[in-house]
mmCIF file of C-alpha atoms in Angstrom:
data_model
loop_
_atom_site.group_PDB
_atom_site.id
_atom_site.type_symbol
_atom_site.label_atom_id
_atom_site.label_comp_id
_atom_site.label_asym_id
_atom_site.label_seq_id
_atom_site.Cartn_x
_atom_site.Cartn_y
_atom_site.Cartn_z
ATOM 1 C CA MET A 19 -0.196 -0.227 -0.237
ATOM 2 C CA LEU A 20 3.088 2.417 0.534
ATOM 3 C CA SER A 21 3.659 2.243 -3.074
ATOM 4 C CA LEU A 22 0.516 3.963 -3.796
ATOM 5 C CA ILE A 23 1.420 7.058 -1.578
ATOM 6 C CA ASP A 24 3.307 9.868 -4.095
ATOM 7 C CA PRO A 25 5.592 11.271 -2.874
ATOM 8 C CA PRO A 26 6.303 8.465 -0.729
ATOM 9 C CA ALA A 27 6.054 8.212 3.048
ATOM 10 C CA GLN A 28 8.023 6.838 5.655
ATOM 11 C CA HIS A 29 6.941 4.186 8.081
ATOM 12 C CA HIS A 30 7.851 4.527 11.907
ATOM 13 C CA PHE A 31 6.965 3.060 15.205
ATOM 14 C CA ILE A 32 6.859 4.848 18.584
ATOM 15 C CA THR A 33 5.556 3.656 22.026
ATOM 16 C CA ALA A 34 2.814 6.031 23.328
ATOM 17 C CA ASN A 35 1.197 5.126 26.719
ATOM 18 C CA GLY A 36 2.719 1.759 26.615
ATOM 19 C CA ILE A 37 1.055 1.007 22.894
ATOM 20 C CA ARG A 38 3.239 0.564 20.205
ATOM 21 C CA THR A 39 2.063 2.926 17.536
ATOM 22 C CA SER A 40 2.611 2.714 13.765
ATOM 23 C CA TYR A 41 2.780 5.910 11.624
ATOM 24 C CA LEU A 42 3.401 7.283 8.387
ATOM 25 C CA GLU A 43 5.367 10.566 7.854
ATOM 26 C CA ALA A 44 5.670 12.651 4.798
ATOM 27 C CA GLY A 45 6.834 16.241 3.847
ATOM 28 C CA ASP A 46 8.047 19.141 6.005
ATOM 29 C CA GLY A 47 6.538 22.483 7.396
ATOM 30 C CA PRO A 48 3.742 22.783 9.834
ATOM 31 C CA VAL A 49 2.438 19.597 11.378
ATOM 32 C CA LEU A 50 -0.733 18.000 10.081
ATOM 33 C CA ILE A 51 -2.119 14.720 12.058
ATOM 34 C CA LEU A 52 -4.400 12.494 10.328
ATOM 35 C CA LEU A 53 -6.610 10.427 12.032
ATOM 36 C CA HIS A 54 -8.496 7.319 10.106
ATOM 37 C CA GLY A 55 -12.019 5.995 10.986
ATOM 38 C CA ALA A 56 -13.196 2.610 12.171
ATOM 39 C CA GLY A 57 -12.582 0.972 8.835
ATOM 40 C CA GLY A 58 -9.079 1.415 8.052
ATOM 41 C CA GLY A 59 -5.776 2.683 9.283
ATOM 42 C CA ALA A 60 -3.190 5.347 8.358
ATOM 43 C CA THR A 61 -2.815 3.892 4.588
ATOM 44 C CA SER A 62 -6.489 4.917 4.373
ATOM 45 C CA TRP A 63 -5.232 8.341 3.521
ATOM 46 C CA TYR A 64 -3.061 7.081 0.506
ATOM 47 C CA LYS A 65 -4.644 9.359 -1.970
ATOM 48 C CA VAL A 66 -4.015 12.598 -0.214
ATOM 49 C CA ILE A 67 -0.829 12.137 1.988
ATOM 50 C CA GLY A 68 1.307 12.637 -0.803
ATOM 51 C CA PRO A 69 -0.545 15.788 -2.272
ATOM 52 C CA LEU A 70 -0.655 17.191 1.561
ATOM 53 C CA SER A 71 2.880 16.464 2.232
ATOM 54 C CA ARG A 72 4.020 18.946 -0.266
ATOM 55 C CA HIS A 73 2.826 21.615 2.246
ATOM 56 C CA PHE A 74 2.597 20.190 5.428
ATOM 57 C CA ARG A 75 4.461 17.372 7.643
ATOM 58 C CA VAL A 76 2.058 14.884 7.435
ATOM 59 C CA ILE A 77 1.475 12.463 10.313
ATOM 60 C CA ALA A 78 -0.845 9.687 9.535
ATOM 61 C CA PHE A 79 -1.154 7.109 12.507
ATOM 62 C CA ASP A 80 -2.750 3.585 12.887
ATOM 63 C CA LYS A 81 -4.890 4.550 15.902
ATOM 64 C CA PRO A 82 -4.426 1.727 18.677
ATOM 65 C CA GLY A 83 -6.572 -1.404 17.596
ATOM 66 C CA TYR A 84 -5.797 -0.783 13.892
ATOM 67 C CA GLY A 85 -3.219 -1.546 11.181
ATOM 68 C CA GLU A 86 0.351 -2.237 12.600
ATOM 69 C CA SER A 87 -0.147 -0.530 16.156
ATOM 70 C CA ASP A 88 -0.848 -2.583 19.326
ATOM 71 C CA LYS A 89 -4.351 -3.950 19.834
ATOM 72 C CA PRO A 90 -4.795 -3.950 23.541
ATOM 73 C CA TRP A 91 -7.783 -5.226 25.560
ATOM 74 C CA ALA A 92 -9.232 -1.865 26.317
ATOM 75 C CA ASP A 93 -12.312 -0.050 26.347
ATOM 76 C CA TYR A 94 -11.532 2.393 23.200
ATOM 77 C CA SER A 95 -13.284 5.134 24.296
ATOM 78 C CA LYS A 96 -12.791 8.909 23.713
ATOM 79 C CA SER A 97 -10.675 9.116 26.965
ATOM 80 C CA PHE A 98 -8.630 5.959 25.838
ATOM 81 C CA TYR A 99 -7.936 7.667 22.510
ATOM 82 C CA THR A 100 -6.792 11.153 23.588
ATOM 83 C CA ASP A 101 -4.728 9.892 26.449
ATOM 84 C CA TRP A 102 -2.771 7.862 23.904
ATOM 85 C CA LEU A 103 -2.674 10.876 21.146
ATOM 86 C CA LYS A 104 -1.437 13.261 23.819
ATOM 87 C CA ALA A 105 1.439 10.891 24.543
ATOM 88 C CA ALA A 106 2.117 10.504 20.670
ATOM 89 C CA LEU A 107 2.602 13.885 20.018
ATOM 90 C CA ASP A 108 4.559 14.387 23.221
ATOM 91 C CA ILE A 109 6.981 11.735 22.172
ATOM 92 C CA LEU A 110 7.309 13.299 18.742
ATOM 93 C CA SER A 111 7.900 16.719 20.230
ATOM 94 C CA VAL A 112 4.638 18.010 18.490
ATOM 95 C CA SER A 113 3.538 20.916 20.939
ATOM 96 C CA ARG A 114 1.306 22.439 18.155
ATOM 97 C CA CYS A 115 -0.182 21.013 14.790
ATOM 98 C CA TYR A 116 -3.167 20.863 12.692
ATOM 99 C CA LEU A 117 -5.755 17.767 13.608
ATOM 100 C CA ALA A 118 -7.846 16.019 10.972
ATOM 101 C CA GLY A 119 -9.968 13.398 11.755
ATOM 102 C CA SER A 120 -12.445 11.187 9.575
ATOM 103 C CA SER A 121 -15.415 9.464 10.861
ATOM 104 C CA GLN A 122 -14.495 7.833 14.221
ATOM 105 C CA GLY A 123 -11.112 9.812 13.835
ATOM 106 C CA GLY A 124 -13.086 13.185 13.823
ATOM 107 C CA SER A 125 -15.134 12.357 16.920
ATOM 108 C CA VAL A 126 -11.480 11.651 18.878
ATOM 109 C CA SER A 127 -10.281 14.946 17.450
ATOM 110 C CA ILE A 128 -13.159 16.763 18.885
ATOM 111 C CA ALA A 129 -12.398 14.830 22.415
ATOM 112 C CA PHE A 130 -8.932 16.011 21.933
ATOM 113 C CA ALA A 131 -9.657 19.397 21.265
ATOM 114 C CA LEU A 132 -11.802 19.579 24.579
ATOM 115 C CA ARG A 133 -9.352 17.988 26.634
ATOM 116 C CA PHE A 134 -6.242 19.611 24.808
ATOM 117 C CA PRO A 135 -6.850 22.392 22.824
ATOM 118 C CA GLU A 136 -3.322 24.015 23.601
ATOM 119 C CA TYR A 137 -2.010 21.285 21.196
ATOM 120 C CA ILE A 138 -4.295 22.187 18.072
ATOM 121 C CA SER A 139 -3.892 25.431 15.806
ATOM 122 C CA LYS A 140 -6.710 24.523 13.587
ATOM 123 C CA MET A 141 -8.952 21.318 13.221
ATOM 124 C CA ILE A 142 -10.696 19.421 10.072
ATOM 125 C CA LEU A 143 -13.467 17.034 10.638
ATOM 126 C CA VAL A 144 -14.267 14.966 7.870
ATOM 127 C CA ASP A 145 -17.936 12.934 7.840
ATOM 128 C CA THR A 146 -17.487 12.867 11.533
ATOM 129 C CA ALA A 147 -19.176 10.430 13.915
ATOM 130 C CA GLY A 148 -20.947 11.577 17.022
ATOM 131 C CA MET A 149 -22.975 14.466 15.360
ATOM 132 C CA SER A 150 -26.520 12.944 16.021
ATOM 133 C CA ASP A 151 -28.108 10.031 16.919
ATOM 134 C CA GLU A 152 -30.269 9.875 13.913
ATOM 135 C CA TRP A 153 -28.493 7.781 11.152
ATOM 136 C CA ASP A 154 -29.372 4.900 9.265
ATOM 137 C CA ARG A 155 -28.836 1.751 11.595
ATOM 138 C CA ARG A 156 -29.885 -0.655 9.003
ATOM 139 C CA ILE A 157 -26.250 -0.189 7.696
ATOM 140 C CA ILE A 158 -25.046 -1.627 11.534
ATOM 141 C CA PRO A 159 -25.532 -5.400 10.382
ATOM 142 C CA ARG A 160 -23.337 -5.257 7.533
ATOM 143 C CA MET A 161 -20.901 -3.642 9.728
ATOM 144 C CA ILE A 162 -20.793 -6.405 12.284
ATOM 145 C CA LEU A 163 -20.995 -9.179 9.340
ATOM 146 C CA TYR A 164 -17.921 -7.540 7.699
ATOM 147 C CA ARG A 165 -16.022 -7.719 10.872
ATOM 148 C CA LEU A 166 -16.980 -11.248 11.559
ATOM 149 C CA PHE A 167 -16.485 -12.377 8.096
ATOM 150 C CA PRO A 168 -14.108 -9.636 6.248
ATOM 151 C CA THR A 169 -14.642 -10.980 2.807
ATOM 152 C CA PRO A 170 -14.502 -8.833 -0.520
ATOM 153 C CA PHE A 171 -18.502 -9.781 -0.818
ATOM 154 C CA TRP A 172 -18.966 -8.087 2.864
ATOM 155 C CA GLY A 173 -16.934 -5.467 1.761
ATOM 156 C CA ARG A 174 -18.700 -4.260 -1.252
ATOM 157 C CA MET A 175 -21.880 -4.571 0.543
ATOM 158 C CA LEU A 176 -20.503 -2.206 3.250
ATOM 159 C CA GLY A 177 -18.712 -0.048 0.731
ATOM 160 C CA SER A 178 -21.965 0.281 -1.218
ATOM 161 C CA ASN A 179 -23.149 2.328 2.024
ATOM 162 C CA VAL A 180 -20.191 4.582 2.607
ATOM 163 C CA MET A 181 -18.992 5.605 -0.732
ATOM 164 C CA LYS A 182 -21.064 7.172 -3.786
ATOM 165 C CA ASP A 183 -18.917 4.723 -5.808
ATOM 166 C CA PRO A 184 -17.420 1.894 -3.791
ATOM 167 C CA PHE A 185 -15.004 1.098 -6.957
ATOM 168 C CA VAL A 186 -13.155 4.368 -6.754
ATOM 169 C CA ALA A 187 -10.928 2.994 -4.538
ATOM 170 C CA ASP A 188 -7.770 0.963 -5.603
ATOM 171 C CA PRO A 189 -8.081 -2.969 -5.293
ATOM 172 C CA ALA A 190 -5.236 -3.036 -2.992
ATOM 173 C CA TRP A 191 -7.119 -0.784 -0.556
ATOM 174 C CA HIS A 192 -9.830 -3.209 -0.396
ATOM 175 C CA GLN A 193 -7.744 -6.005 0.399
ATOM 176 C CA TYR A 194 -5.791 -3.686 2.954
ATOM 177 C CA SER A 195 -9.293 -3.011 4.483
ATOM 178 C CA MET A 196 -9.768 -6.636 5.082
ATOM 179 C CA GLU A 197 -6.102 -7.402 6.405
ATOM 180 C CA VAL A 198 -6.622 -4.957 9.167
ATOM 181 C CA ILE A 199 -9.831 -6.631 10.439
ATOM 182 C CA ARG A 200 -8.195 -9.940 10.248
ATOM 183 C CA LYS A 201 -5.147 -9.115 12.336
ATOM 184 C CA PRO A 202 -5.052 -10.690 15.631
ATOM 185 C CA GLY A 203 -7.104 -8.020 17.842
ATOM 186 C CA GLY A 204 -8.364 -6.257 14.809
ATOM 187 C CA ARG A 205 -12.081 -6.834 15.805
ATOM 188 C CA TYR A 206 -11.369 -5.283 19.324
ATOM 189 C CA PRO A 207 -12.191 -1.696 18.433
ATOM 190 C CA PHE A 208 -15.606 -2.658 17.224
ATOM 191 C CA PHE A 209 -16.567 -5.239 19.621
ATOM 192 C CA LEU A 210 -14.959 -3.790 23.018
ATOM 193 C CA GLY A 211 -15.212 -0.505 22.353
ATOM 194 C CA ARG A 212 -19.150 -0.773 21.643
ATOM 195 C CA GLY A 213 -19.335 2.675 20.219
ATOM 196 C CA LYS A 214 -17.896 4.625 23.088
ATOM 197 C CA ALA A 215 -15.527 6.713 20.991
ATOM 198 C CA VAL A 216 -18.382 7.825 18.706
ATOM 199 C CA GLN A 217 -21.057 8.720 21.622
ATOM 200 C CA THR A 218 -22.979 12.082 20.410
ATOM 201 C CA TYR A 219 -21.878 15.112 21.324
ATOM 202 C CA SER A 220 -24.230 17.374 23.232
ATOM 203 C CA ASP A 221 -24.980 20.903 22.103
ATOM 204 C CA GLU A 222 -22.908 22.343 24.741
ATOM 205 C CA GLU A 223 -19.865 20.263 24.224
ATOM 206 C CA LEU A 224 -19.853 21.342 20.455
ATOM 207 C CA LYS A 225 -20.341 24.702 21.464
ATOM 208 C CA ALA A 226 -17.264 24.580 23.810
ATOM 209 C CA VAL A 227 -14.821 23.597 20.854
ATOM 210 C CA PRO A 228 -12.149 26.331 21.191
ATOM 211 C CA VAL A 229 -10.028 25.998 17.755
ATOM 212 C CA PRO A 230 -10.996 26.995 14.080
ATOM 213 C CA THR A 231 -12.684 23.956 12.751
ATOM 214 C CA LEU A 232 -13.295 23.305 9.091
ATOM 215 C CA ILE A 233 -15.974 20.333 8.352
ATOM 216 C CA ILE A 234 -15.865 18.448 5.186
ATOM 217 C CA TRP A 235 -18.920 16.321 4.219
ATOM 218 C CA GLY A 236 -19.705 14.101 1.231
ATOM 219 C CA GLU A 237 -22.820 15.322 -0.534
ATOM 220 C CA ASP A 238 -23.976 11.703 -1.089
ATOM 221 C CA GLU A 239 -23.170 10.337 2.371
ATOM 222 C CA ALA A 240 -25.583 7.508 3.408
ATOM 223 C CA PHE A 241 -24.297 6.742 6.732
ATOM 224 C CA PHE A 242 -24.124 10.297 8.467
ATOM 225 C CA PRO A 243 -26.381 12.698 6.426
ATOM 226 C CA VAL A 244 -25.194 16.047 5.505
ATOM 227 C CA ALA A 245 -27.523 17.216 8.198
ATOM 228 C CA HIS A 246 -24.753 15.907 10.612
ATOM 229 C CA GLY A 247 -22.303 18.328 9.474
ATOM 230 C CA GLU A 248 -24.809 20.803 9.427
ATOM 231 C CA ARG A 249 -25.523 20.664 13.105
ATOM 232 C CA ALA A 250 -21.642 20.771 13.847
ATOM 233 C CA ALA A 251 -21.195 24.116 11.770
ATOM 234 C CA VAL A 252 -24.155 25.555 13.451
ATOM 235 C CA LEU A 253 -23.109 24.888 17.055
ATOM 236 C CA ILE A 254 -19.287 24.831 16.933
ATOM 237 C CA PRO A 255 -18.240 28.669 17.015
ATOM 238 C CA ASP A 256 -15.576 28.916 14.575
ATOM 239 C CA SER A 257 -16.477 26.793 11.931
ATOM 240 C CA GLN A 258 -17.179 26.572 8.283
ATOM 241 C CA LEU A 259 -18.503 23.663 6.331
ATOM 242 C CA VAL A 260 -17.686 22.560 2.980
ATOM 243 C CA VAL A 261 -19.808 19.966 1.129
ATOM 244 C CA LEU A 262 -18.222 17.686 -1.757
ATOM 245 C CA PRO A 263 -20.671 16.566 -4.438
ATOM 246 C CA GLY A 264 -20.202 13.112 -5.914
ATOM 247 C CA ALA A 265 -18.579 11.842 -2.254
ATOM 248 C CA GLY A 266 -19.926 9.834 0.013
ATOM 249 C CA HIS A 267 -18.519 8.976 3.678
ATOM 250 C CA LEU A 268 -14.922 9.006 2.301
ATOM 251 C CA PRO A 269 -14.609 12.604 0.258
ATOM 252 C CA TRP A 270 -10.471 12.328 0.719
ATOM 253 C CA MET A 271 -10.666 9.075 -1.232
ATOM 254 C CA GLU A 272 -13.659 9.754 -3.601
ATOM 255 C CA LYS A 273 -12.704 13.479 -4.199
ATOM 256 C CA PRO A 274 -9.072 13.754 -3.256
ATOM 257 C CA SER A 275 -8.274 16.801 -5.424
ATOM 258 C CA GLU A 276 -11.171 18.700 -3.931
ATOM 259 C CA PHE A 277 -10.378 17.544 -0.358
ATOM 260 C CA VAL A 278 -6.697 18.622 -0.566
ATOM 261 C CA GLU A 279 -7.723 22.198 -1.853
ATOM 262 C CA ALA A 280 -10.157 22.624 0.680
ATOM 263 C CA VAL A 281 -7.902 21.648 3.674
ATOM 264 C CA LYS A 282 -4.983 23.996 2.012
ATOM 265 C CA SER A 283 -7.368 26.685 1.615
ATOM 266 C CA PHE A 284 -8.331 26.587 5.400
ATOM 267 C CA LEU A 285 -4.808 26.089 6.653
ATOM 268 C CA ASP A 286 -3.039 28.636 4.518
#
């Protein structure tokens, strides 16, 4: 999968909060942290790491429980992830950064901003979980089946819900996504976490987000409808919403050029 990243990224490991953590790094300049969602790992960002690295020092983590990182027996809650992220940034001597998170990674980003705002200059939320209790729970059985049986069939079934065009991703990425789940402990975040990292944020919590925030949403998102992004944009004080046509739950994969341009415009 690293071969799909252009310019290439380097693969490293650190130990943060006792958790061996895998991450990809590319580029120089202001630090941009990327946190993936519950369906992949650091390499999920493969279409945008290279272009973003021309402007930023990009660090894309495999969150604990995913990819090449350790998969501890843990509760995989917001506090679990934010404690880990703070430790990881401290080890990397990152005292200030831009923080971007997709889906579950976006929910973790909000939690981190609320606990440790001094680390963040600006935040980017991408089709973020935790914005509303109102979403299509008919997708849950497919999520469960994909984690129990990570096969191409169930991958395509789930992909048809989360992407406008499930075939837009490179076949190697679909294989990578299945391998992430098949790894020993790869199902822990889903079954031990039981949604704790994506619990819905209250109005008061979103109003308390203290950093400038860009909210990016796929117009054809079926999992978390655009209304979720609109709620975030209304409640987060210094925020703006960008809706990308022709994209679903993974706009950075489905519309990478438009995604990168939106990020650059916001961070410049």
